[in-house]
XYZ file of C-alpha atoms in Angstrom:
667
model
C -26.673 -105.058 52.367
C -23.811 -104.128 52.568
C -22.553 -100.313 52.085
C -19.404 -99.933 50.737
C -17.486 -96.180 49.757
C -15.442 -95.651 47.318
C -14.146 -92.679 46.099
C -13.058 -93.059 42.537
C -9.863 -91.998 42.558
C -9.122 -95.751 43.576
C -6.891 -97.468 41.743
C -6.854 -100.263 39.623
C -6.378 -103.593 42.233
C -7.688 -102.333 45.074
C -9.566 -104.742 47.335
C -12.190 -104.002 49.868
C -13.361 -106.652 52.118
C -16.157 -108.038 52.536
C -17.779 -109.506 55.359
C -18.537 -112.968 55.163
C -21.583 -114.961 55.169
C -22.843 -116.914 58.279
C -24.258 -120.583 56.924
C -25.364 -122.330 60.702
C -24.963 -125.838 59.103
C -21.763 -127.085 59.733
C -19.765 -129.034 56.990
C -19.717 -130.057 53.904
C -22.629 -127.610 54.585
C -22.230 -124.626 55.167
C -20.670 -121.945 53.354
C -18.897 -123.325 50.576
C -18.313 -120.657 48.022
C -19.133 -117.276 46.594
C -20.239 -115.710 43.404
C -20.558 -111.950 42.482
C -23.207 -110.428 39.863
C -21.512 -109.747 36.231
C -20.302 -106.115 36.030
C -18.190 -103.752 34.502
C -16.091 -102.719 37.634
C -15.168 -105.142 40.307
C -13.992 -109.239 40.413
C -14.612 -110.524 43.767
C -11.118 -112.834 45.159
C -12.405 -115.165 47.652
C -9.314 -116.391 50.203
C -9.730 -119.465 53.162
C -9.939 -116.074 55.631
C -11.460 -113.035 53.316
C -14.128 -112.086 50.573
C -12.301 -109.632 48.856
C -14.195 -106.827 46.457
C -11.573 -105.647 44.058
C -12.254 -103.011 41.575
C -11.607 -103.954 38.443
C -11.694 -101.145 35.709
C -11.457 -96.919 37.567
C -13.762 -95.707 38.909
C -16.029 -92.972 37.914
C -18.414 -91.198 39.351
C -18.742 -88.755 37.444
C -20.038 -91.477 35.319
C -21.412 -93.914 38.081
C -22.002 -92.188 41.266
C -23.755 -95.069 42.623
C -23.178 -99.710 42.094
C -25.331 -102.089 43.365
C -23.847 -105.664 42.794
C -25.301 -108.849 43.640
C -22.906 -110.581 46.117
C -24.502 -114.977 47.108
C -22.897 -117.592 48.895
C -23.579 -120.906 48.117
C -23.840 -123.741 50.646
C -21.892 -127.138 49.984
C -25.595 -129.302 51.014
C -28.132 -130.460 48.759
C -30.327 -128.692 47.648
C -28.131 -126.490 47.159
C -28.752 -123.594 48.936
C -27.338 -119.488 48.791
C -28.234 -116.545 50.431
C -27.254 -113.196 48.896
C -26.435 -109.968 49.904
C -26.101 -106.543 48.132
C -23.868 -104.299 47.846
C -23.781 -100.307 47.461
C -21.119 -99.118 46.167
C -21.087 -95.277 46.777
C -18.017 -94.266 44.142
C -17.119 -91.094 45.804
C -15.845 -87.841 44.333
C -12.264 -87.334 43.430
C -10.787 -84.583 41.957
C -10.353 -85.788 38.820
C -12.182 -83.540 36.240
C -10.949 -80.127 35.691
C -13.896 -77.627 35.126
C -15.090 -76.849 31.157
C -15.948 -74.255 29.669
C -18.289 -73.896 27.262
C -16.591 -72.908 24.237
C -12.615 -72.769 23.433
C -13.047 -69.280 21.708
C -15.779 -66.028 23.118
C -15.894 -63.695 20.264
C -17.413 -60.620 21.317
C -17.695 -56.501 19.510
C -17.531 -53.403 21.747
C -18.312 -50.006 20.357
C -14.870 -48.056 20.867
C -17.287 -45.319 22.315
C -18.652 -47.992 25.041
C -19.318 -46.838 28.273
C -17.717 -47.757 31.531
C -19.302 -50.706 33.009
C -20.335 -51.765 29.252
C -20.977 -56.329 29.408
C -18.576 -57.060 27.259
C -19.228 -61.198 27.123
C -19.994 -63.747 30.155
C -17.778 -66.798 29.784
C -19.003 -70.148 31.547
C -16.842 -73.348 32.793
C -18.555 -76.746 34.719
C -16.912 -79.151 36.457
C -18.368 -82.054 36.690
C -16.823 -82.677 40.208
C -19.283 -82.489 43.158
C -19.088 -80.479 46.563
C -15.788 -78.282 46.347
C -13.896 -79.358 42.782
C -17.102 -78.555 41.309
C -17.209 -74.806 43.034
C -15.136 -72.942 39.670
C -13.940 -69.278 40.145
C -12.896 -67.228 36.705
C -9.803 -64.611 36.677
C -7.455 -63.729 33.765
C -4.544 -65.272 32.133
C -1.991 -64.702 31.831
C -2.589 -60.656 30.073
C -1.072 -57.333 29.999
C -1.178 -54.911 32.981
C -3.015 -52.630 30.388
C -5.253 -55.267 29.124
C -6.467 -55.247 32.648
C -7.131 -51.520 33.507
C -9.334 -51.950 30.070
C -11.375 -54.799 31.494
C -12.229 -57.005 34.411
C -13.653 -59.982 35.326
C -15.914 -61.703 38.197
C -15.018 -63.905 40.009
C -18.167 -66.506 40.643
C -19.948 -65.374 37.316
C -17.573 -64.743 34.432
C -18.607 -61.305 33.313
C -15.845 -59.471 31.312
C -17.442 -55.620 31.849
C -15.687 -52.537 30.159
C -13.204 -50.655 33.058
C -11.414 -48.519 30.808
C -12.259 -46.914 27.230
C -10.777 -49.099 24.223
C -9.325 -46.838 20.938
C -10.504 -48.736 17.453
C -7.316 -46.325 16.538
C -4.721 -48.109 19.011
C -6.066 -51.025 19.319
C -9.153 -53.256 16.651
C -9.179 -56.325 18.799
C -7.943 -57.793 22.310
C -7.719 -61.231 23.257
C -7.944 -62.646 26.444
C -6.857 -65.738 27.676
C -10.020 -66.586 31.126
C -9.171 -69.395 33.407
C -11.805 -71.697 35.165
C -10.413 -72.809 38.834
C -12.319 -75.172 40.487
C -11.765 -75.329 44.218
C -9.050 -78.094 44.627
C -7.023 -76.496 41.665
C -8.047 -78.321 38.666
C -7.840 -75.434 36.372
C -9.191 -74.485 32.247
C -8.682 -71.951 29.617
C -10.856 -70.240 27.067
C -9.742 -67.621 24.582
C -11.894 -64.562 24.123
C -11.369 -62.220 21.301
C -13.474 -58.589 21.921
C -13.357 -57.039 17.836
C -13.389 -53.429 19.048
C -16.117 -51.851 16.141
C -14.406 -47.946 14.675
C -16.673 -45.605 15.890
C -16.592 -41.901 13.914
C -14.761 -40.677 16.828
C -12.236 -38.732 14.299
C -11.691 -35.814 13.194
C -9.573 -35.425 9.686
C -5.622 -34.596 10.433
C -4.468 -32.165 7.944
C -0.196 -32.179 7.054
C 1.350 -29.910 5.425
C 3.936 -31.500 3.710
C 5.201 -28.977 1.569
C 5.005 -24.660 1.365
C 6.545 -22.814 -1.006
C 6.990 -19.423 0.275
C 7.254 -16.131 -0.329
C 5.897 -16.746 -3.936
C 6.608 -13.968 -6.460
C 3.573 -12.190 -7.195
C 4.088 -12.499 -11.303
C 3.915 -16.864 -10.025
C 1.661 -17.565 -12.896
C -1.689 -19.653 -12.629
C -1.625 -23.579 -12.400
C 1.733 -23.478 -10.485
C 1.999 -25.771 -7.313
C 3.126 -23.754 -3.803
C 2.167 -25.935 -1.372
C 1.032 -30.209 -0.731
C -1.130 -31.336 1.473
C -2.138 -34.695 2.869
C -4.769 -35.572 5.023
C -5.134 -38.587 7.672
C -8.071 -40.105 9.542
C -8.236 -43.014 11.701
C -10.748 -43.951 11.792
C -11.881 -47.092 8.986
C -14.313 -47.269 6.077
C -16.931 -43.916 5.406
C -15.566 -43.421 7.913
C -12.082 -41.832 6.863
C -13.774 -40.677 3.186
C -12.723 -37.499 3.981
C -13.154 -33.776 0.978
C -11.501 -31.541 1.476
C -12.066 -27.983 -0.214
C -10.969 -24.199 0.604
C -14.036 -22.588 1.934
C -12.270 -18.792 0.791
C -12.269 -16.705 -2.586
C -8.467 -17.184 -2.908
C -6.650 -16.971 -5.864
C -6.007 -20.736 -5.104
C -7.352 -24.669 -5.324
C -6.561 -27.661 -4.205
C -6.392 -30.464 -6.609
C -6.542 -34.071 -5.762
C -2.952 -35.745 -6.104
C -2.591 -40.345 -4.619
C -4.612 -41.398 -2.110
C -4.978 -38.855 0.850
C -2.756 -36.288 -0.906
C -4.055 -32.837 -2.459
C -1.806 -30.251 -4.677
C -2.352 -26.141 -3.973
C -2.217 -24.508 -7.238
C -2.646 -20.805 -8.155
C -6.228 -20.101 -9.533
C -5.237 -16.709 -11.282
C -2.818 -13.715 -10.413
C -0.722 -12.272 -7.788
C -0.362 -8.699 -6.427
C 1.118 -8.120 -3.941
C -0.011 -4.325 -4.041
C -3.416 -5.375 -3.537
C -2.654 -8.517 -1.129
C 0.663 -9.106 0.097
C -0.599 -12.706 2.640
C -2.686 -15.338 2.331
C -4.271 -16.968 5.445
C -5.514 -19.907 3.396
C -8.467 -22.269 5.792
C -8.568 -25.673 4.071
C -11.286 -28.034 6.101
C -11.893 -31.982 5.832
C -14.543 -33.901 6.450
C -15.131 -37.213 5.853
C -18.267 -39.059 5.223
C -18.796 -40.258 9.156
C -22.242 -39.774 10.527
C -22.789 -37.593 11.986
C -19.977 -36.146 10.128
C -15.932 -34.767 11.551
C -14.572 -32.304 10.915
C -11.086 -30.485 11.168
C -9.203 -26.843 9.239
C -5.755 -26.240 9.037
C -5.189 -22.392 8.129
C -2.508 -21.941 5.717
C 0.300 -19.315 5.369
C 1.642 -17.481 2.475
C 3.063 -14.354 2.018
C 3.656 -13.056 -1.769
C 7.075 -11.975 -3.062
C 7.650 -8.361 -4.206
C 8.606 -7.927 -8.319
C 9.017 -4.398 -9.645
C 5.962 -4.005 -11.275
C 4.836 -0.414 -10.553
C 6.029 2.770 -11.331
C 6.426 5.460 -8.760
C 2.706 7.919 -8.662
C 3.262 11.146 -7.941
C 0.061 12.266 -5.607
C -1.777 15.562 -8.138
C -0.766 15.634 -11.239
C 0.755 18.579 -11.569
C 2.730 20.482 -9.258
C 2.723 25.099 -9.023
C 5.486 27.324 -7.125
C 5.178 30.586 -6.464
C 7.919 32.510 -5.873
C 8.644 35.986 -5.142
C 11.276 37.332 -7.484
C 14.835 38.630 -5.093
C 14.324 35.149 -3.906
C 17.571 34.040 -1.136
C 19.207 31.199 -3.758
C 18.748 27.498 -1.555
C 14.936 29.204 -0.914
C 12.709 25.859 -0.843
C 9.973 26.493 -3.808
C 7.741 23.381 -2.585
C 7.837 19.651 -2.644
C 6.348 16.562 -4.619
C 5.712 13.618 -3.860
C 5.604 10.489 -5.760
C 4.077 6.727 -4.141
C 5.598 3.307 -4.857
C 3.376 0.548 -3.521
C 6.254 -2.265 -4.365
C 7.975 -3.368 -0.868
C 11.948 -2.671 0.045
C 14.077 -1.208 -2.811
C 11.876 -1.632 -5.643
C 9.201 1.143 -3.004
C 11.984 3.225 -2.909
C 11.703 6.897 -4.825
C 14.808 9.063 -5.581
C 13.848 12.281 -7.245
C 15.501 14.185 -10.304
C 15.351 16.859 -12.611
C 14.922 16.297 -16.119
C 17.183 18.267 -18.195
C 15.736 20.797 -20.384
C 16.284 24.593 -20.743
C 15.317 27.764 -19.547
C 15.920 30.668 -21.357
C 18.674 28.823 -22.988
C 20.783 27.671 -19.618
C 20.267 24.396 -18.303
C 17.328 23.896 -15.505
C 20.084 22.793 -12.905
C 21.402 26.311 -12.659
C 17.513 27.343 -11.788
C 16.532 24.514 -9.405
C 18.022 21.301 -7.667
C 15.570 18.825 -5.912
C 15.842 16.542 -2.322
C 16.344 13.131 -4.393
C 15.031 11.857 -0.978
C 12.533 14.158 0.112
C 11.460 15.688 -3.619
C 12.150 19.275 -1.768
C 12.519 21.512 -4.717
C 15.247 24.671 -3.888
C 15.741 27.814 -5.381
C 19.535 27.574 -7.119
C 19.807 31.261 -7.766
C 17.114 34.190 -7.568
C 14.856 35.077 -9.849
C 13.878 38.819 -11.952
C 10.321 39.025 -12.155
C 11.364 41.089 -15.641
C 13.302 38.211 -17.084
C 11.348 36.262 -16.002
C 8.254 35.660 -15.057
C 6.951 31.563 -15.706
C 8.351 28.305 -16.361
C 8.381 24.704 -16.523
C 10.371 21.941 -15.004
C 10.253 18.638 -15.166
C 10.750 15.850 -12.444
C 11.029 12.353 -12.671
C 10.722 9.910 -9.713
C 12.619 6.204 -9.711
C 12.561 3.979 -7.743
C 15.973 1.618 -7.386
C 14.168 -1.581 -8.531
C 15.303 -3.925 -11.188
C 15.419 -3.183 -13.482
C 13.831 1.144 -12.216
C 10.333 2.488 -13.111
C 9.974 5.749 -13.024
C 7.368 8.557 -13.906
C 7.416 12.134 -14.596
C 5.635 15.271 -13.497
C 5.414 18.891 -14.515
C 6.228 21.906 -11.821
C 5.221 24.816 -12.547
C 6.826 28.152 -11.547
C 5.528 30.983 -11.350
C 7.632 34.489 -10.579
C 6.252 37.341 -8.625
C 6.363 40.988 -9.180
C 8.052 43.055 -5.897
C 8.295 46.729 -6.519
C 11.879 46.452 -7.132
C 11.917 48.928 -10.577
C 11.857 52.658 -10.319
C 9.405 54.286 -12.925
C 11.853 55.131 -15.948
C 11.173 58.055 -17.699
C 10.511 58.216 -21.243
C 9.835 61.865 -21.753
C 11.414 64.230 -21.142
C 14.581 62.368 -21.621
C 17.018 62.175 -17.996
C 19.558 64.719 -17.980
C 22.264 63.790 -19.898
C 20.892 62.968 -23.157
C 19.936 65.583 -25.890
C 18.484 68.733 -24.741
C 14.635 69.192 -25.239
C 11.475 71.697 -24.094
C 8.486 72.843 -25.015
C 6.691 76.473 -26.422
C 4.460 77.190 -25.022
C 1.698 80.081 -27.006
C 1.081 82.791 -24.867
C -2.315 82.681 -25.912
C -2.517 79.632 -24.320
C -6.051 79.366 -22.172
C -6.879 77.477 -19.148
C -6.851 73.112 -18.838
C -5.131 73.824 -22.355
C -2.251 70.898 -22.924
C 1.683 71.892 -23.150
C 3.632 68.764 -22.792
C 2.901 65.418 -21.652
C 5.303 62.955 -18.410
C 6.031 59.515 -19.996
C 6.823 57.102 -17.885
C 6.943 53.386 -17.827
C 7.577 51.040 -14.489
C 9.199 47.331 -15.507
C 7.115 45.679 -12.624
C 3.756 44.594 -12.771
C 0.073 44.788 -10.885
C 0.210 47.761 -8.794
C 3.170 47.704 -8.805
C 3.243 49.289 -11.750
C 0.432 52.153 -11.271
C 2.058 54.873 -11.763
C 1.427 59.075 -10.644
C 2.197 61.787 -11.405
C 2.703 64.805 -9.706
C 4.526 68.530 -10.207
C 7.065 68.954 -7.178
C 8.680 72.321 -7.516
C 7.511 74.630 -10.402
C 9.232 78.842 -11.344
C 5.465 79.396 -11.207
C 3.216 76.677 -9.405
C -0.214 78.428 -10.186
C 0.335 77.931 -13.994
C 0.767 74.468 -14.901
C -1.019 71.404 -13.844
C -0.219 67.583 -14.364
C -2.737 64.377 -15.135
C -2.038 62.648 -11.682
C -2.514 58.874 -13.984
C -2.231 61.017 -17.382
C 0.925 62.442 -17.274
C -0.346 65.681 -18.740
C 0.595 68.869 -18.656
C -1.856 72.032 -18.785
C -2.533 75.391 -18.153
C -4.779 76.357 -14.638
C -5.475 79.324 -15.921
C -4.768 82.032 -18.940
C -0.952 83.101 -19.497
C -0.529 86.697 -18.993
C 2.256 88.886 -19.724
C 3.256 89.078 -16.170
C 4.233 85.531 -16.564
C 8.505 84.145 -17.379
C 9.340 83.059 -20.020
C 10.886 80.569 -18.555
C 9.352 78.196 -16.570
C 11.133 75.291 -15.166
C 8.598 71.835 -14.059
C 10.559 69.145 -11.658
C 8.021 66.414 -11.932
C 8.295 63.550 -9.842
C 6.783 60.317 -10.762
C 5.790 57.400 -8.359
C 4.538 53.848 -8.741
C 2.080 52.168 -6.207
C 4.327 49.347 -4.470
C 4.822 48.950 -1.150
C 7.072 50.623 -0.335
C 6.763 52.738 -3.924
C 9.674 54.278 -5.757
C 9.752 56.969 -7.723
C 12.019 59.232 -10.122
C 11.782 62.934 -10.636
C 12.158 64.456 -14.719
C 12.837 67.998 -15.520
C 9.948 69.613 -17.632
C 11.702 72.625 -19.924
C 8.459 75.133 -21.025
C 9.043 79.045 -22.897
C 6.160 80.812 -22.920
C 6.240 82.678 -26.162
C 4.725 82.596 -30.197
C 8.843 83.053 -31.681
C 12.042 82.022 -30.688
C 13.513 84.956 -31.770
C 11.748 86.651 -29.025
C 13.563 83.967 -26.212
C 16.567 87.375 -25.181
C 19.132 83.687 -23.450
C 18.290 80.304 -24.630
C 21.675 79.061 -23.942
C 20.591 79.720 -20.159
C 18.503 76.964 -20.146
C 20.471 74.038 -18.720
C 20.853 70.898 -21.224
C 23.479 68.484 -22.889
C 24.807 68.167 -25.670
C 26.725 65.243 -25.444
C 23.945 63.233 -27.496
C 24.227 65.608 -30.183
C 27.040 64.731 -31.730
C 25.593 65.747 -35.372
C 25.493 69.721 -33.515
C 28.659 69.386 -32.665
C 29.764 68.165 -35.851
C 28.185 70.825 -37.262
C 29.603 73.155 -34.737
C 33.491 72.444 -36.163
C 32.952 73.048 -39.594
C 31.625 76.152 -39.456
C 33.818 76.822 -37.674
C 36.749 76.382 -39.720
C 35.420 77.211 -42.759
C 35.832 81.071 -40.957
C 34.689 82.568 -38.584
C 32.181 84.825 -41.193
C 30.179 81.939 -42.258
C 30.171 80.777 -38.792
C 28.191 84.497 -37.747
C 25.686 84.170 -40.854
C 25.146 80.369 -40.665
C 24.125 81.452 -36.710
C 22.415 84.448 -37.434
C 20.241 82.330 -40.930
C 19.950 79.424 -38.386
C 18.103 81.841 -35.357
C 16.474 83.582 -38.650
C 15.223 79.866 -39.538
C 14.587 78.630 -36.450
C 12.249 81.244 -35.683
C 10.023 81.662 -38.959
C 9.582 77.745 -38.728
C 8.460 78.033 -34.973
C 5.103 80.332 -36.050
C 3.270 77.298 -37.049
C 4.234 75.659 -34.070
C 1.678 78.778 -32.214
C -1.009 76.502 -34.666
C -0.968 73.823 -32.218
C -0.325 72.829 -28.063
C 2.863 71.491 -27.598
C 3.523 67.883 -27.244
C 6.119 65.473 -27.274
C 7.794 62.990 -30.308
C 8.274 59.862 -28.529
C 11.678 58.506 -29.890
C 11.751 54.294 -30.807
C 15.046 53.773 -28.857
C 13.529 55.563 -25.840
C 10.374 53.179 -25.519
C 10.993 49.368 -23.907
C 10.589 46.087 -25.411
C 7.737 44.772 -23.476
C 6.179 48.556 -23.961
C 2.475 48.628 -24.885
C 0.930 52.007 -25.252
C -3.124 50.621 -25.550
C -6.099 52.360 -24.999
C -7.710 52.552 -21.406
C -4.624 49.504 -20.372
C -0.955 50.363 -19.707
C 0.957 53.592 -18.650
C -0.587 55.623 -21.107
C -3.959 56.562 -20.608
C -5.505 58.129 -24.188
C -3.549 57.548 -27.392
C -1.718 60.038 -28.868
C -0.157 61.038 -32.473
C 2.895 63.031 -32.912
C 4.044 64.269 -36.496
C 8.039 66.188 -35.925
C 9.421 69.033 -37.559
C 12.269 68.798 -38.344
C 15.897 69.654 -41.515
C 15.729 68.002 -43.728
C 17.724 64.695 -43.346
C 18.556 66.007 -39.766
C 19.063 63.326 -37.852
C 18.920 65.457 -34.305
C 17.623 69.160 -33.368
C 17.894 71.033 -30.326
C 14.327 70.986 -30.688
C 11.452 68.941 -31.587
C 8.244 70.079 -33.031
C 5.415 68.223 -32.605
C 1.392 67.915 -32.903
C -1.399 66.396 -31.029
C -4.479 65.345 -32.395
C -5.917 65.170 -29.475
C -9.033 66.648 -28.353
C -7.622 68.975 -25.768
C -6.114 70.922 -28.711
C -6.481 74.664 -28.571
C -9.152 75.271 -30.845
C -8.081 76.911 -34.380
C -9.535 80.675 -33.829
C -7.479 80.718 -30.714
C -4.534 80.194 -32.593
C -2.386 82.216 -35.230
C -2.895 81.666 -38.782
C -0.151 81.901 -40.663
C 1.397 79.107 -43.692
C 4.779 78.970 -45.246
C 3.498 80.235 -47.829
C 3.888 83.972 -46.149
C 7.861 84.043 -45.189
C 8.915 82.979 -49.329
C 12.341 84.094 -48.378
C 12.642 82.052 -45.446
C 11.706 78.489 -47.112
C 14.730 79.625 -49.512
C 16.883 80.272 -46.355
C 16.189 76.613 -45.014
C 16.853 75.366 -48.231
C 20.109 76.605 -48.164
C 20.555 75.616 -45.040
C 19.864 71.978 -45.616
C 22.762 71.893 -48.647
C 24.991 73.201 -46.264
C 24.311 70.921 -42.834
C 23.932 67.911 -45.587
C 27.634 68.919 -46.493
C 29.034 69.827 -43.537
C 28.237 66.496 -42.069
C 29.495 64.622 -44.797
């Protein structure tokens, strides 16, 4: 058997020399021809000198690793003999086959949250060659460095594993060329497509596309103030997002076009209640598990002048002592305006009004910035005890808003008025005196000092005392009533003319006082008085008496003398009934102040008195005033002289004649 080793890479026509056959015979009986068994690859070429096996068709070891053909040698004898020999052709491998992948395209699915070293796919390639020619190694073809950082391939096993992180949102698929190469450099390629599957690994992203801030507080409900966009990089259900506002705020989200929402108001805004809103917007996808995110949107509310100033108190009271210094502070008013900046700036002013016929601005002023109220003038309690003013607080908004408050000013009394003596009349007025009966007993009321004080309260509480008298032990005065009474029975030794100096003092601090002189005549008959003119008096205010004297002088000295005598007799006779009453005083109405009232138990006078004046008919003034007092302390009737005008008929006719003379003279 002939053994040949031929590489499959041998070219067609290649010749391989065969060993010749040997025949012991010679000549014609020796080997004459050769024949080769029919086959697909070889033919026999016989030359005179050699026998060659010619390759008629290329060999393919991957199809036929060995080829056996039979070579026959024939002699020329007869009978013809032959001999055969088997030719065993071993086809030697040549690297004529590149590796072949099991698939042209490999596809794999990889979740984006896959851990490192995850096996993605295994590629496989086979090489029909043998030996070193069939040893296949794997590698990536032309791929980017990014891919090499994410994937790696095992050179021997063809396993592609994950060595980096993949992100569906960045790259949803990878297409990789994989090369398989045999030992002598033949190679082939396959395509690997790796699809990254989405997982819900991305929370929604909230974007504020437009926002109006600040917004006026008078914005009507339903006004759009912002546009919100929500994006989720995931896919399918993982990117379906629900958006909402979690807080209880006057805003809501209204869906607009895809992934867009309008932020609109749902109620009335009030900057004074809430000036800034931090709106928390939440977005949640429909993945499993769902992911969510939130974003805070800050909105400011712009102020409008919708609040008037409000005073801290419903009314104010100010107390000031009279005789205050102009410019002194009385009180302070304060108003608050919850608006902002100029809308909340408060200015104070006095509303125009009149107090006692004068403008209120002549009494008070107010600081426009602080609300402090000052006195413009000095107040007098006796003229003005209280009054009210209205203060306006106005803001600086447009249009401005305002409110008013009442301020009551109370003037408190200061002891700045001395007591005013109404009776007896002060020095310089008409001369007034009192007659005290000689039969007066101790405790009898002989006169009364009447005084008032323009102040009030304890400043007007008056007390009376005799500071000097002709006979200190004869008369006493009521401390609070001012009533002058006898302390003892009048005796013959007592002086007929009694002068009393009475002091009237109030209860203020410091105390103020006034004095008056009281003239008393102890007599039952005016004729008994020797010199009435010695009692000091001022006749300046007795005008009618002066006119009368002048008229009488003009008529004649005789008539003047006669009239004086008649007058003396008349007054003496008229004085007789005077003994029927205790001495008291008739108070002229002109002496009483308009605000003075004589009320039982209140005011200056402690008791009520009634006085009757006995005057000549038609006369308007007189040197003497005779009055009667109806009081519990009046002398009993049995202690008085019981006389009547009828006991003196001549005196009555004289008085009637004198009245006519007085009237004619006065005219």
